[in-house]
Short mmCIF file of C-alpha atoms in Angstrom, two decimals:
data_model
loop_
_atom_site.label_atom_id
_atom_site.label_comp_id
_atom_site.label_asym_id
_atom_site.label_seq_id
_atom_site.Cartn_x
_atom_site.Cartn_y
_atom_site.Cartn_z
CA MET F 706 -3.53 12.61 -23.31
CA ALA F 707 -0.70 13.19 -20.85
CA GLN F 708 -1.37 12.54 -17.19
CA VAL F 709 -0.12 14.89 -14.51
CA GLU F 710 1.28 13.31 -11.36
CA ILE F 711 -0.69 14.52 -8.36
CA GLY F 712 1.17 12.28 -5.93
CA LEU F 713 3.10 9.01 -6.07
CA GLY F 714 -0.13 7.04 -6.06
CA LYS F 715 -2.39 9.33 -8.09
CA ALA F 716 -2.37 10.97 -11.50
CA GLY F 717 -4.95 13.03 -13.33
CA ARG F 718 -5.49 14.68 -16.68
CA ARG F 719 -5.02 18.44 -16.94
CA ALA F 720 -8.36 19.99 -17.84
CA TYR F 721 -9.30 23.56 -18.77
CA GLU F 722 -11.95 26.05 -17.76
CA LEU F 723 -13.48 28.38 -20.35
CA ASP F 724 -11.55 31.35 -19.01
CA GLU F 725 -8.27 29.47 -19.63
CA ILE F 726 -8.73 29.33 -23.39
CA GLY F 727 -8.96 31.95 -26.12
CA ILE F 728 -10.45 32.01 -29.63
CA VAL F 729 -7.96 32.77 -32.40
CA PRO F 730 -9.05 35.33 -35.03
CA ALA F 731 -8.63 34.22 -38.64
CA ARG F 732 -7.07 35.84 -41.69
CA ARG F 733 -10.56 36.26 -43.16
CA THR F 734 -13.26 38.24 -41.36
CA ARG F 735 -16.98 38.55 -42.01
CA ASP F 736 -19.71 41.12 -41.62
CA PRO F 737 -21.59 40.37 -38.33
CA GLU F 738 -24.88 41.01 -40.15
CA GLU F 739 -24.14 38.07 -42.45
CA VAL F 740 -23.57 35.64 -39.58
CA SER F 741 -26.29 33.11 -38.71
CA ILE F 742 -26.52 31.86 -35.15
CA ALA F 743 -29.66 29.82 -35.82
CA TRP F 744 -29.88 26.37 -34.21
CA GLN F 745 -32.17 23.46 -34.94
CA ILE F 746 -32.81 20.41 -32.75
CA ASP F 747 -35.15 17.78 -34.12
CA ALA F 748 -38.02 19.65 -35.83
CA TYR F 749 -37.54 22.85 -33.84
CA ARG F 750 -35.56 25.80 -35.13
CA PHE F 751 -34.36 28.69 -32.98
CA GLU F 752 -32.80 31.96 -34.03
CA THR F 753 -30.30 31.71 -31.17
CA PRO F 754 -28.41 28.67 -29.77
CA LEU F 755 -29.77 29.35 -26.30
CA MET F 756 -31.65 27.35 -23.70
CA VAL F 757 -32.52 29.03 -20.41
CA SER F 758 -31.93 26.95 -17.28
CA PRO F 759 -34.98 25.49 -15.51
CA MET F 760 -34.67 27.63 -12.40
CA ASP F 761 -37.50 29.45 -10.63
CA SER F 762 -35.39 32.60 -10.37
CA VAL F 763 -35.17 32.79 -14.17
CA VAL F 764 -37.99 30.89 -15.89
CA SER F 765 -41.68 31.39 -15.21
CA PRO F 766 -44.35 30.66 -17.81
CA LYS F 767 -44.26 34.36 -18.69
CA THR F 768 -40.48 34.58 -19.13
CA ALA F 769 -40.46 31.27 -21.05
CA VAL F 770 -42.77 32.92 -23.56
CA ALA F 771 -40.63 36.07 -23.66
CA VAL F 772 -37.44 34.05 -24.30
CA GLY F 773 -39.23 32.11 -27.02
CA GLU F 774 -40.31 35.31 -28.74
CA LEU F 775 -36.67 36.46 -28.65
CA GLY F 776 -35.50 33.34 -30.45
CA GLY F 777 -34.39 31.13 -27.55
CA LEU F 778 -35.89 28.28 -25.54
CA GLY F 779 -36.94 28.75 -21.92
CA VAL F 780 -37.16 25.52 -19.90
CA LEU F 781 -39.72 25.49 -17.09
CA ASP F 782 -38.86 23.55 -13.92
CA LEU F 783 -41.81 21.23 -13.27
CA GLU F 784 -40.58 20.58 -9.74
CA GLY F 785 -40.47 24.26 -8.84
CA LEU F 786 -42.84 26.79 -7.36
CA TRP F 787 -45.04 26.97 -10.46
CA THR F 788 -46.22 23.38 -10.01
CA ARG F 789 -46.41 23.46 -6.21
CA TYR F 790 -48.46 26.63 -5.76
CA GLU F 791 -51.41 28.14 -7.63
CA ASP F 792 -49.89 31.60 -7.15
CA PRO F 793 -46.17 31.55 -6.31
CA GLU F 794 -45.69 35.32 -6.63
CA PRO F 795 -45.97 36.04 -2.86
CA LEU F 796 -43.37 33.34 -2.17
CA LEU F 797 -41.03 34.72 -4.84
CA ALA F 798 -41.34 38.11 -3.15
CA GLU F 799 -40.57 36.54 0.23
CA ILE F 800 -37.50 34.72 -1.11
CA ARG F 801 -36.15 38.02 -2.44
CA GLU F 802 -36.39 39.54 1.06
CA LEU F 803 -34.86 36.68 3.05
CA ASP F 804 -31.83 37.22 5.23
CA ASP F 805 -28.84 35.30 3.85
CA ALA F 806 -28.49 33.22 7.01
CA ALA F 807 -32.10 32.08 6.85
CA ALA F 808 -32.42 31.63 3.09
CA THR F 809 -31.51 27.94 2.74
CA LYS F 810 -33.81 26.75 5.56
CA ARG F 811 -36.74 28.81 4.29
CA LEU F 812 -36.19 27.57 0.72
CA GLN F 813 -36.34 23.99 2.02
CA ASP F 814 -39.64 24.76 3.79
CA ILE F 815 -41.19 26.46 0.75
CA TYR F 816 -40.21 23.66 -1.66
CA ALA F 817 -41.45 20.95 0.72
CA ALA F 818 -45.00 21.54 -0.58
CA PRO F 819 -46.14 18.69 -2.85
CA ILE F 820 -46.12 18.93 -6.64
CA LYS F 821 -49.67 19.20 -8.01
CA GLU F 822 -50.04 17.18 -11.18
CA GLU F 823 -52.84 19.38 -12.51
CA LEU F 824 -50.53 22.41 -12.37
CA ILE F 825 -48.02 20.66 -14.66
CA GLY F 826 -50.53 20.63 -17.49
CA LEU F 827 -51.77 24.13 -16.68
CA ARG F 828 -48.29 25.71 -16.85
CA ILE F 829 -47.30 23.91 -20.07
CA GLU F 830 -50.57 24.94 -21.70
CA GLU F 831 -49.96 28.53 -20.58
CA ILE F 832 -46.71 28.58 -22.60
CA ARG F 833 -48.15 26.67 -25.56
CA ARG F 834 -51.00 29.16 -25.97
CA ALA F 835 -48.47 31.87 -26.74
CA GLY F 836 -47.30 29.94 -29.80
CA VAL F 837 -43.67 29.36 -28.76
CA THR F 838 -41.82 26.05 -28.50
CA THR F 839 -42.50 24.54 -25.08
CA ALA F 840 -39.80 22.85 -23.00
CA ALA F 841 -40.08 21.54 -19.45
CA ARG F 842 -37.79 19.76 -17.04
CA LEU F 843 -38.13 16.90 -14.59
CA SER F 844 -35.40 15.26 -12.53
CA PRO F 845 -34.57 11.58 -13.24
CA GLN F 846 -36.12 10.70 -9.87
CA ARG F 847 -39.54 12.12 -10.79
CA THR F 848 -39.65 11.46 -14.52
CA ALA F 849 -41.45 8.12 -14.27
CA GLN F 850 -44.09 9.58 -11.94
CA TYR F 851 -44.97 12.72 -13.87
CA HIS F 852 -43.94 12.21 -17.49
CA LYS F 853 -47.45 11.27 -18.65
CA ALA F 854 -48.85 14.59 -17.45
CA VAL F 855 -46.05 16.38 -19.31
CA ILE F 856 -46.66 14.54 -22.58
CA ASP F 857 -50.45 14.85 -22.31
CA ALA F 858 -50.06 18.62 -21.90
CA GLY F 859 -48.30 18.79 -25.27
CA VAL F 860 -44.70 19.63 -24.36
CA ASP F 861 -42.46 19.99 -27.43
CA ILE F 862 -39.07 19.20 -25.86
CA PHE F 863 -38.70 17.11 -22.69
CA VAL F 864 -35.65 17.88 -20.52
CA ILE F 865 -34.42 15.34 -17.95
CA ARG F 866 -31.88 17.26 -15.92
CA GLY F 867 -30.05 16.45 -12.71
CA THR F 868 -26.71 17.29 -11.15
CA THR F 869 -25.41 14.23 -12.96
CA VAL F 870 -27.43 11.74 -15.01
CA SER F 871 -26.25 8.32 -16.12
CA ALA F 872 -27.70 5.77 -18.48
CA GLU F 873 -26.84 3.06 -15.96
CA HIS F 874 -28.04 4.25 -12.56
CA VAL F 875 -27.86 1.34 -10.09
CA SER F 876 -30.15 1.28 -7.08
CA GLY F 877 -30.97 -1.39 -4.53
CA ARG F 878 -33.95 0.56 -3.24
CA ALA F 879 -36.07 1.18 -6.32
CA GLU F 880 -36.36 0.30 -9.97
CA PRO F 881 -34.24 2.92 -11.77
CA LEU F 882 -35.43 4.86 -14.78
CA ASN F 883 -34.56 2.93 -17.93
CA LEU F 884 -33.62 5.90 -20.07
CA LYS F 885 -33.31 3.96 -23.32
CA GLN F 886 -36.75 2.36 -23.03
CA PHE F 887 -38.31 5.57 -21.75
CA ILE F 888 -36.99 7.73 -24.60
CA TYR F 889 -37.89 5.07 -27.16
CA ASP F 890 -41.51 5.12 -25.97
CA LEU F 891 -41.86 8.90 -26.22
CA ASP F 892 -42.93 10.85 -29.29
CA VAL F 893 -41.04 14.02 -28.33
CA PRO F 894 -37.30 14.80 -28.41
CA VAL F 895 -35.55 14.41 -25.06
CA VAL F 896 -32.57 16.42 -23.81
CA VAL F 897 -30.78 14.73 -20.92
CA GLY F 898 -27.90 15.56 -18.57
CA GLY F 899 -25.67 16.56 -16.98
CA CYS F 900 -22.61 14.65 -17.87
CA ALA F 901 -18.99 15.65 -18.28
CA THR F 902 -17.04 12.71 -19.68
CA TYR F 903 -16.70 11.01 -23.06
CA THR F 904 -17.93 7.66 -21.77
CA ALA F 905 -20.95 8.97 -19.87
CA ALA F 906 -21.97 11.11 -22.85
CA LEU F 907 -21.66 8.18 -25.28
CA HIS F 908 -23.93 6.07 -23.08
CA LEU F 909 -26.51 8.87 -22.91
CA MET F 910 -26.39 9.28 -26.70
CA ARG F 911 -27.11 5.57 -27.10
CA THR F 912 -30.38 5.99 -25.19
CA GLY F 913 -31.81 7.91 -28.13
CA ALA F 914 -31.58 11.38 -26.60
CA ALA F 915 -31.77 14.29 -29.03
CA GLY F 916 -29.33 16.29 -26.94
CA VAL F 917 -27.05 15.93 -23.92
CA LEU F 918 -26.30 18.60 -21.33
CA VAL F 919 -22.62 19.00 -20.46
CA GLY F 920 -21.62 20.02 -16.96
CA PHE F 921 -22.84 19.76 -13.41
CA GLY F 922 -22.56 22.01 -10.42
CA GLY F 923 -20.70 24.74 -12.24
CA GLY F 924 -23.17 27.60 -12.12
CA SER F 925 -22.97 30.71 -9.99
CA GLY F 926 -25.63 29.42 -7.58
CA HIS F 927 -24.09 25.95 -7.14
CA THR F 928 -21.84 24.72 -4.34
CA THR F 929 -21.37 21.20 -5.73
CA ARG F 930 -17.62 21.71 -5.93
CA SER F 931 -17.31 22.45 -2.21
CA VAL F 932 -20.04 20.07 -0.98
CA LEU F 933 -19.28 16.99 -3.09
CA GLY F 934 -15.83 17.79 -4.47
CA VAL F 935 -17.23 17.13 -7.95
CA ALA F 936 -16.08 19.50 -10.71
CA VAL F 937 -15.02 19.13 -14.33
CA PRO F 938 -13.69 22.23 -16.14
CA MET F 939 -16.17 23.18 -18.85
CA ALA F 940 -13.85 23.70 -21.84
CA SER F 941 -12.42 20.19 -21.51
CA ALA F 942 -15.82 18.66 -20.72
CA VAL F 943 -17.39 20.13 -23.87
CA GLY F 944 -14.45 18.96 -25.97
CA ASP F 945 -14.72 15.43 -24.58
CA VAL F 946 -18.47 15.21 -25.16
CA ALA F 947 -18.09 16.65 -28.67
CA ALA F 948 -15.69 13.77 -29.37
CA ALA F 949 -18.36 11.34 -28.16
CA ARG F 950 -20.85 13.00 -30.53
CA ARG F 951 -18.42 12.49 -33.45
CA ASP F 952 -17.84 8.84 -32.62
CA TYR F 953 -21.54 8.16 -32.04
CA LEU F 954 -22.31 9.72 -35.42
CA ASP F 955 -20.13 7.03 -37.00
CA GLU F 956 -21.36 4.26 -34.72
CA SER F 957 -25.05 5.01 -35.38
CA GLY F 958 -24.69 5.51 -39.10
CA GLY F 959 -25.38 9.23 -39.09
CA ARG F 960 -27.46 10.07 -36.02
CA TYR F 961 -26.44 13.51 -34.73
CA VAL F 962 -26.88 14.25 -31.02
CA HIS F 963 -26.69 17.87 -29.93
CA VAL F 964 -24.19 18.91 -27.28
CA ILE F 965 -25.45 21.66 -24.96
CA ALA F 966 -23.00 23.32 -22.56
CA ASP F 967 -24.81 23.81 -19.26
CA GLY F 968 -23.54 26.16 -16.56
CA GLY F 969 -20.47 28.22 -15.78
CA MET F 970 -21.08 30.83 -18.49
CA THR F 971 -21.63 34.32 -17.13
CA HIS F 972 -20.36 36.50 -19.99
CA SER F 973 -20.80 36.54 -23.75
CA GLY F 974 -17.21 35.41 -24.27
CA ASP F 975 -17.90 32.25 -22.24
CA ILE F 976 -20.78 31.36 -24.56
CA ALA F 977 -18.60 31.84 -27.65
CA LYS F 978 -15.82 29.69 -26.19
CA ALA F 979 -18.22 26.87 -25.24
CA LEU F 980 -19.43 26.77 -28.86
CA ALA F 981 -15.86 26.95 -30.12
CA CYS F 982 -15.05 23.85 -28.03
CA GLY F 983 -17.78 21.93 -29.85
CA ALA F 984 -21.14 22.75 -28.23
CA ASP F 985 -24.16 23.17 -30.49
CA ALA F 986 -25.95 25.40 -28.00
CA VAL F 987 -25.68 26.64 -24.43
CA MET F 988 -27.91 26.55 -21.35
CA VAL F 989 -27.50 29.58 -19.10
CA GLY F 990 -29.19 30.85 -15.96
CA SER F 991 -27.44 33.63 -14.08
CA PRO F 992 -27.01 36.01 -17.05
CA LEU F 993 -30.79 36.08 -17.49
CA ALA F 994 -31.49 36.12 -13.75
CA ARG F 995 -30.24 39.71 -14.04
CA ALA F 996 -33.10 40.68 -16.35
CA ALA F 997 -35.79 43.06 -15.14
CA GLU F 998 -38.43 40.44 -16.01
CA ALA F 999 -36.75 37.59 -14.09
CA PRO F 1000 -38.97 36.10 -11.34
CA GLY F 1001 -36.07 36.22 -8.85
CA GLY F 1002 -35.97 40.01 -8.92
CA GLY F 1003 -32.16 40.14 -8.92
CA TYR F 1004 -31.70 36.95 -6.86
CA HIS F 1005 -30.77 33.59 -8.31
CA TRP F 1006 -31.11 30.01 -7.04
CA GLY F 1007 -31.48 26.54 -8.50
CA SER F 1008 -33.11 23.28 -7.45
CA GLU F 1009 -29.95 22.16 -5.65
CA ALA F 1010 -30.32 25.08 -3.23
CA HIS F 1011 -33.38 23.62 -1.51
CA HIS F 1012 -32.49 19.91 -1.40
CA ASN F 1013 -34.10 18.57 1.77
CA GLU F 1014 -31.03 16.63 2.95
CA LEU F 1015 -27.91 18.05 1.28
CA PRO F 1016 -28.26 21.48 -0.34
CA ARG F 1017 -25.62 22.06 -3.03
CA GLY F 1018 -26.53 25.59 -3.98
CA GLU F 1019 -27.42 28.94 -2.52
CA ARG F 1020 -29.45 32.00 -3.20
CA VAL F 1021 -27.14 34.63 -4.67
CA ASN F 1022 -27.69 38.31 -5.33
CA VAL F 1023 -26.90 38.90 -9.02
CA GLY F 1024 -28.63 42.27 -9.33
CA THR F 1025 -30.69 43.63 -12.23
CA ILE F 1026 -28.98 45.21 -15.24
CA GLY F 1027 -31.58 45.49 -18.01
CA THR F 1028 -34.40 43.89 -19.94
CA LEU F 1029 -34.36 40.39 -21.39
CA GLN F 1030 -34.12 41.90 -24.85
CA ALA F 1031 -31.14 44.07 -23.94
CA ILE F 1032 -29.33 41.14 -22.31
CA LEU F 1033 -29.92 38.84 -25.27
CA GLN F 1034 -30.00 41.18 -28.27
CA GLY F 1035 -28.84 44.58 -27.06
CA PRO F 1036 -28.18 47.36 -27.24
CA SER F 1037 -25.66 47.00 -24.44
CA SER F 1038 -24.90 49.71 -21.93
CA SER F 1039 -22.06 47.69 -20.38
CA SER F 1040 -18.59 46.70 -21.57
CA ASP F 1041 -18.22 43.59 -19.40
CA GLY F 1042 -19.96 41.05 -21.66
CA SER F 1043 -23.14 40.83 -19.59
CA MET F 1044 -25.45 42.30 -22.24
CA ASN F 1045 -26.17 41.71 -25.95
CA LEU F 1046 -24.99 38.12 -25.57
CA MET F 1047 -26.11 37.05 -29.02
CA GLY F 1048 -24.75 40.16 -30.73
CA ALA F 1049 -21.37 39.43 -29.17
CA LEU F 1050 -21.51 35.85 -30.45
CA ARG F 1051 -22.17 37.11 -33.98
CA ARG F 1052 -19.20 39.43 -33.73
CA THR F 1053 -16.93 36.67 -32.41
CA MET F 1054 -17.87 34.45 -35.32
CA ALA F 1055 -17.40 37.29 -37.80
CA THR F 1056 -13.98 38.13 -36.36
CA SER F 1057 -12.87 34.51 -36.72
CA GLY F 1058 -14.26 34.22 -40.25
CA TYR F 1059 -17.32 32.00 -39.77
CA THR F 1060 -20.95 32.54 -40.76
CA GLU F 1061 -22.51 29.28 -39.46
CA LEU F 1062 -22.38 27.68 -36.01
CA LYS F 1063 -21.39 24.24 -37.28
CA GLU F 1064 -18.40 25.77 -39.06
CA PHE F 1065 -17.48 27.85 -36.01
CA GLN F 1066 -16.92 24.66 -34.00
CA ARG F 1067 -13.74 24.21 -36.06
CA VAL F 1068 -12.25 27.56 -35.00
CA GLU F 1069 -8.71 27.51 -33.58
CA VAL F 1070 -8.39 27.95 -29.82
CA VAL F 1071 -5.34 28.41 -27.62
CA VAL F 1072 -4.61 27.93 -23.96
CA ALA F 1073 -4.45 31.43 -22.52
CA PRO F 1074 -4.26 31.33 -18.70
CA HIS F 1075 -5.97 34.33 -17.15
#
């Protein structure tokens, strides 16, 4: 691909954000009611290609169950408030009332409490009892320490998620997590990320992961771009990782690894475009942080916001616009793409002539600068 000269000594590839591309309608259209947006990873089938980000402002055990009943997959953060405190509700209420200037420091104080291993099992069991697929997240740094408690509790899908995750982390201070050996030893499917390049994704796929998360630091509550200078436009990142999936399918003799776009999608059109670029599913946070049931009560923050040394996120006021059901399945009372996310996806696919997600990945897209 052509390189763009940035200066005499530096060149870079032109990459595209989701809002810089458009989906091209086809000559043949479909009835939205005949469109299937079902997604299956490993043995688990979902009626929507949706994972909900492991953020305390969005996913509690209660909302994980609600998302599951609506056809998606809520991922509980096992390093959040629900595993540090027996009853985090008073702290969630306090976080909602914090002054903006004091929010980051107070978040650091609140999340400094130790993780209680017994609460990991308790929270997972709470979701499992409801009969929905259970997913939970640990960071790469804490996976070795707590993974046994997660597996013993009966988690269905294990998510290892960090700002960026590599299969070859090098450290002179501690023995790094050997992802390939770790995943090989587990009896549950593992989703790992983030990553944003062909090479990094290919290495993660070779570890045996069932899915890889694409993107880092691109969500509405992240400041990774300004703090670290790290940013990869999502449309190009998904396309690159989808190419790695294709090549790994050949290399492995038919093993399919799911590509999950993670972050930077605030409207229904963003979700459709991420899938059109090659994603199998999406992971979103802020759109569902606006639900009436969300633990953040109209505020949104991620694990990067309370890092004890270098916060790369912030608490943001996203407001409340409707119920989880209305945001995911409608009916919508807004014309800005913030509600009925899955209904909009069905209509996009119908307009472009596709009835299955795997086929929709072949849809024509164009560069359409906003």
